[in-house]
XYZ file of C-alpha atoms in Angstrom:
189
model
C -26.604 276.303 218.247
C -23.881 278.290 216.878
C -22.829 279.352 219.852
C -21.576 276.009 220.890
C -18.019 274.787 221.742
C -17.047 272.210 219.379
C -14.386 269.960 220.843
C -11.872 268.672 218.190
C -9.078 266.161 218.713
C -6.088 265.975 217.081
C -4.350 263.240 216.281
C -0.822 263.474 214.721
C 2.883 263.061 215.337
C 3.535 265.784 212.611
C 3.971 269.062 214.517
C 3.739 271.273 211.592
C 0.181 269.851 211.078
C -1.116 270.267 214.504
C 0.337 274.303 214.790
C -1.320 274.409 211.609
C -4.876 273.643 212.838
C -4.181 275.001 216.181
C -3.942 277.893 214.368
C -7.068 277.473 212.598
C -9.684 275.929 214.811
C -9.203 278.734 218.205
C -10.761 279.075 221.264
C -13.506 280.087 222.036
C -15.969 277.959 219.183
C -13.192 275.276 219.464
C -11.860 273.688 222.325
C -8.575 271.860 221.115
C -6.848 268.807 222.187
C -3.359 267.667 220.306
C -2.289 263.843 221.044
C 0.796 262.463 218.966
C 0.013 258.802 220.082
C -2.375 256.715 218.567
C -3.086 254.350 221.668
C -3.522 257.774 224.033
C -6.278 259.161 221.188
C -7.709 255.698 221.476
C -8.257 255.827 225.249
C -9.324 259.488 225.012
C -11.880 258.662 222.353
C -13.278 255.797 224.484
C -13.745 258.131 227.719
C -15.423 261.021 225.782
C -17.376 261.823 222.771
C -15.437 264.707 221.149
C -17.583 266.136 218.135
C -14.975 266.471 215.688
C -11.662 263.907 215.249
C -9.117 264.835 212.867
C -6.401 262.159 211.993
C -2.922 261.835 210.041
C -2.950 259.199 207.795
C 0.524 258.495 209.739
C 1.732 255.916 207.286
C -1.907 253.879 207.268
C -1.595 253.737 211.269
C -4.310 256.698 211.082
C -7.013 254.776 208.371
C -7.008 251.965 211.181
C -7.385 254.378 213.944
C -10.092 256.177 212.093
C -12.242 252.988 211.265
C -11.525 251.398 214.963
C -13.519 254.690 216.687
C -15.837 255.148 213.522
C -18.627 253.869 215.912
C -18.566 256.364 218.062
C -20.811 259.375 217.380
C -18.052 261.697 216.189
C -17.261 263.112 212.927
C -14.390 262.351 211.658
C -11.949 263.855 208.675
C -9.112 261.851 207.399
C -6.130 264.072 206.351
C -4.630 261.974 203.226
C -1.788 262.060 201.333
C -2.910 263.219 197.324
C -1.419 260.033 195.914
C -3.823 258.023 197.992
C -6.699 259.729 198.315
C -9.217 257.589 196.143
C -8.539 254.069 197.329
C -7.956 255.289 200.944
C -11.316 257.804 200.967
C -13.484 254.965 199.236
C -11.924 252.262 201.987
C -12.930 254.664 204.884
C -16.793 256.062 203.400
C -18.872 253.300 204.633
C -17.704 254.294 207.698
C -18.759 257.588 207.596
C -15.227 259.202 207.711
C -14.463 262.188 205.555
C -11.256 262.430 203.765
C -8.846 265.925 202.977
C -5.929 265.901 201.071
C -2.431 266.894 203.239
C -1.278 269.149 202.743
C -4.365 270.712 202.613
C -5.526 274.404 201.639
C -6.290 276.582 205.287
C -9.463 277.599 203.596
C -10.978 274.331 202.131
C -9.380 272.341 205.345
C -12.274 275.460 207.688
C -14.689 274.848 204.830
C -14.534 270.743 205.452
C -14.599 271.839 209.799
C -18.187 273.788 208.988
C -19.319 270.634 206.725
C -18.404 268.289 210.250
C -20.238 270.600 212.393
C -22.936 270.590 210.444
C -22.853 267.124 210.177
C -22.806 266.929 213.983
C -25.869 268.912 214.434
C -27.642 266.317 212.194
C -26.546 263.863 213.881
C -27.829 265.194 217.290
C -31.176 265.813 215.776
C -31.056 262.162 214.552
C -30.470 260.733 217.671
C -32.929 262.773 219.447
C -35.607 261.238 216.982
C -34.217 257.798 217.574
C -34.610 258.295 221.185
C -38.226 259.735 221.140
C -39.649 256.658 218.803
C -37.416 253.998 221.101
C -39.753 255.192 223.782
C -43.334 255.500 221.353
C -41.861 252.207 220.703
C -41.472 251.152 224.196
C -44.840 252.793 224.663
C -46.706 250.756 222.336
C -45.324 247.815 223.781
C -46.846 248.089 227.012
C -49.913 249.318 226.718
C -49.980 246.348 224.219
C -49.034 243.725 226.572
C -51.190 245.283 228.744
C -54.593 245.092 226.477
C -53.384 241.822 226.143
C -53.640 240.650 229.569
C -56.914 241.761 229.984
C -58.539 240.101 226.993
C -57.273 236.921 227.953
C -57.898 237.588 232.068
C -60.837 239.722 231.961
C -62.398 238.726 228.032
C -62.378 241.800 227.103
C -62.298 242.392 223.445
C -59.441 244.571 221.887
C -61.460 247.850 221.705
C -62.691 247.118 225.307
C -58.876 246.824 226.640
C -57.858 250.001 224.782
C -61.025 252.312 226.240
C -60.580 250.105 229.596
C -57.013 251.531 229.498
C -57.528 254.542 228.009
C -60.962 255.538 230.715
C -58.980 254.024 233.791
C -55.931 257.115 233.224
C -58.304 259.464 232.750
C -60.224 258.879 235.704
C -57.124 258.100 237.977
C -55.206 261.137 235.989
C -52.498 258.670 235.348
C -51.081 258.212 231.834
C -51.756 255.441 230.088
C -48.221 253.500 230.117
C -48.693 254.282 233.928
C -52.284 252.365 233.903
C -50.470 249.398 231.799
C -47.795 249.048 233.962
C -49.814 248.375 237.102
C -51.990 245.956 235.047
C -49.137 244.080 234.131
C -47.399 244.262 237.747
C -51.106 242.854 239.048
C -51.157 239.857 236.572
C -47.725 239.016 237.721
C -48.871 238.699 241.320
C-alpha cells in the first residue's frame, strides 16, 4: 500500500499556497491537480474520487465547498485562517473534514497529508467490509426467502428447508444462494 499514488486536489485562488504544496506533495506518491475555481473543483470532484482534497478557506467560499463534497469518500483538510480556527473546525467535524491553520508549518501541513492517507486506507478497508456483509446480508436474504417458500409450498419445517437447501447444492455442486435462487424463480412460475 505505500506504494500507491495518492491523488490530491487543490483548491485555491492563492498562488503562493498552491506553489507551496506543489512543492510539498511531488510526483511520484502524489499526483497533483491545482484548480482556482470553486465551481470547476466542484465538477471535478463529482466526476472522480480524488483521495485527498485540500481547500482555502477563500473568505468562507471554501467551508461551503468543503461540506457540499463531504459525502464523497475523500479526505478532506481545511486550510483556516488562526483567528477562525475553532468555530470554523468544530462547524466542519461532523463532516469529517480536517482543519490546518494557514499559514501553516511545511512540516505539520506533510504530517496532517500522512494522517489523510492513513485515513484513506481505513476508509478503503471500511468499505470493503461494508461491501462483503451487504452481500452475507443479501445472502441471508435469499436463502431465507427461499426456506420460506418451501415450508409454506412443500411443508417443510425450517430445519427441513435449510438441509433441503443446503443437500440440493451439494449434490448439484451449486452454492447455496444459487439453489435459492432457482427455488424462488420456480415459485414465481
Amino acid at each position: 500500500m505505500t506504494d500507491d499514488i495518492h491523488s490530491v486536489i487543490v483548491v485555491t485562488k492563492d498562488i503562493k499556497t498552491s506553489t507551496l504544496i506543489s512543492s510539498i506533495l511531488i510526483p511520484p506518491l502524489f499526483e497533483l491537480t491545482v484548480v482556482s475555481d470553486f465551481n470547476e473543483a466542484r465538477r471535478l470532484c463529482s466526476e472522480r474520487v480524488f483521495n485527498i482534497v485540500i481547500v482555502d478557506f477563500a473568505e468562507g467560499e471554501g467551508t461551503d465547498f468543503a461540506v457540499d463534497i463531504s459525502q464523497y469518500s475523500s479526505t478532506i483538510l481545511l486550510l483556516t485562517p488562526t483567528r477562525h480556527f475553532d468555530q470554523i473546525s468544530y462547524k466542519v467535524e461532523p463532516f469529517g473534514i480536517l482543519t490546518i491553520t494557514s499559514p501553516f508549518d511545511q512540516f505539520y501541513f506533510y504530517n496532517m497529508i500522512k494522517i489523510a492517507i492513513a485515513v484513506q486506507y481505513k476508509v478503503k478497508i471500511l468499505s470493503s467490509q461494508t461491501i462483503k456483509l451487504k452481500e452475507k446480508m443479501e445472502e441471508i436474504r435469499l436463502i431465507n426467502r427461499a426456506k420460506m417458500l418451501l415450508m409454506q409450498n412443500k411443508g417443510m419445517t425450517e430445519p427441513e428447508a435449510h438441509r433441503y437447501l443446503e443437500k440440493q447444492a451439494m449434490d448439484n455442486g451449486k452454492k447455496r444462494t444459487a439453489v435459492a435462487e432457482e427455488i424462488i424463480r420456480l415459485s414465481q412460475s
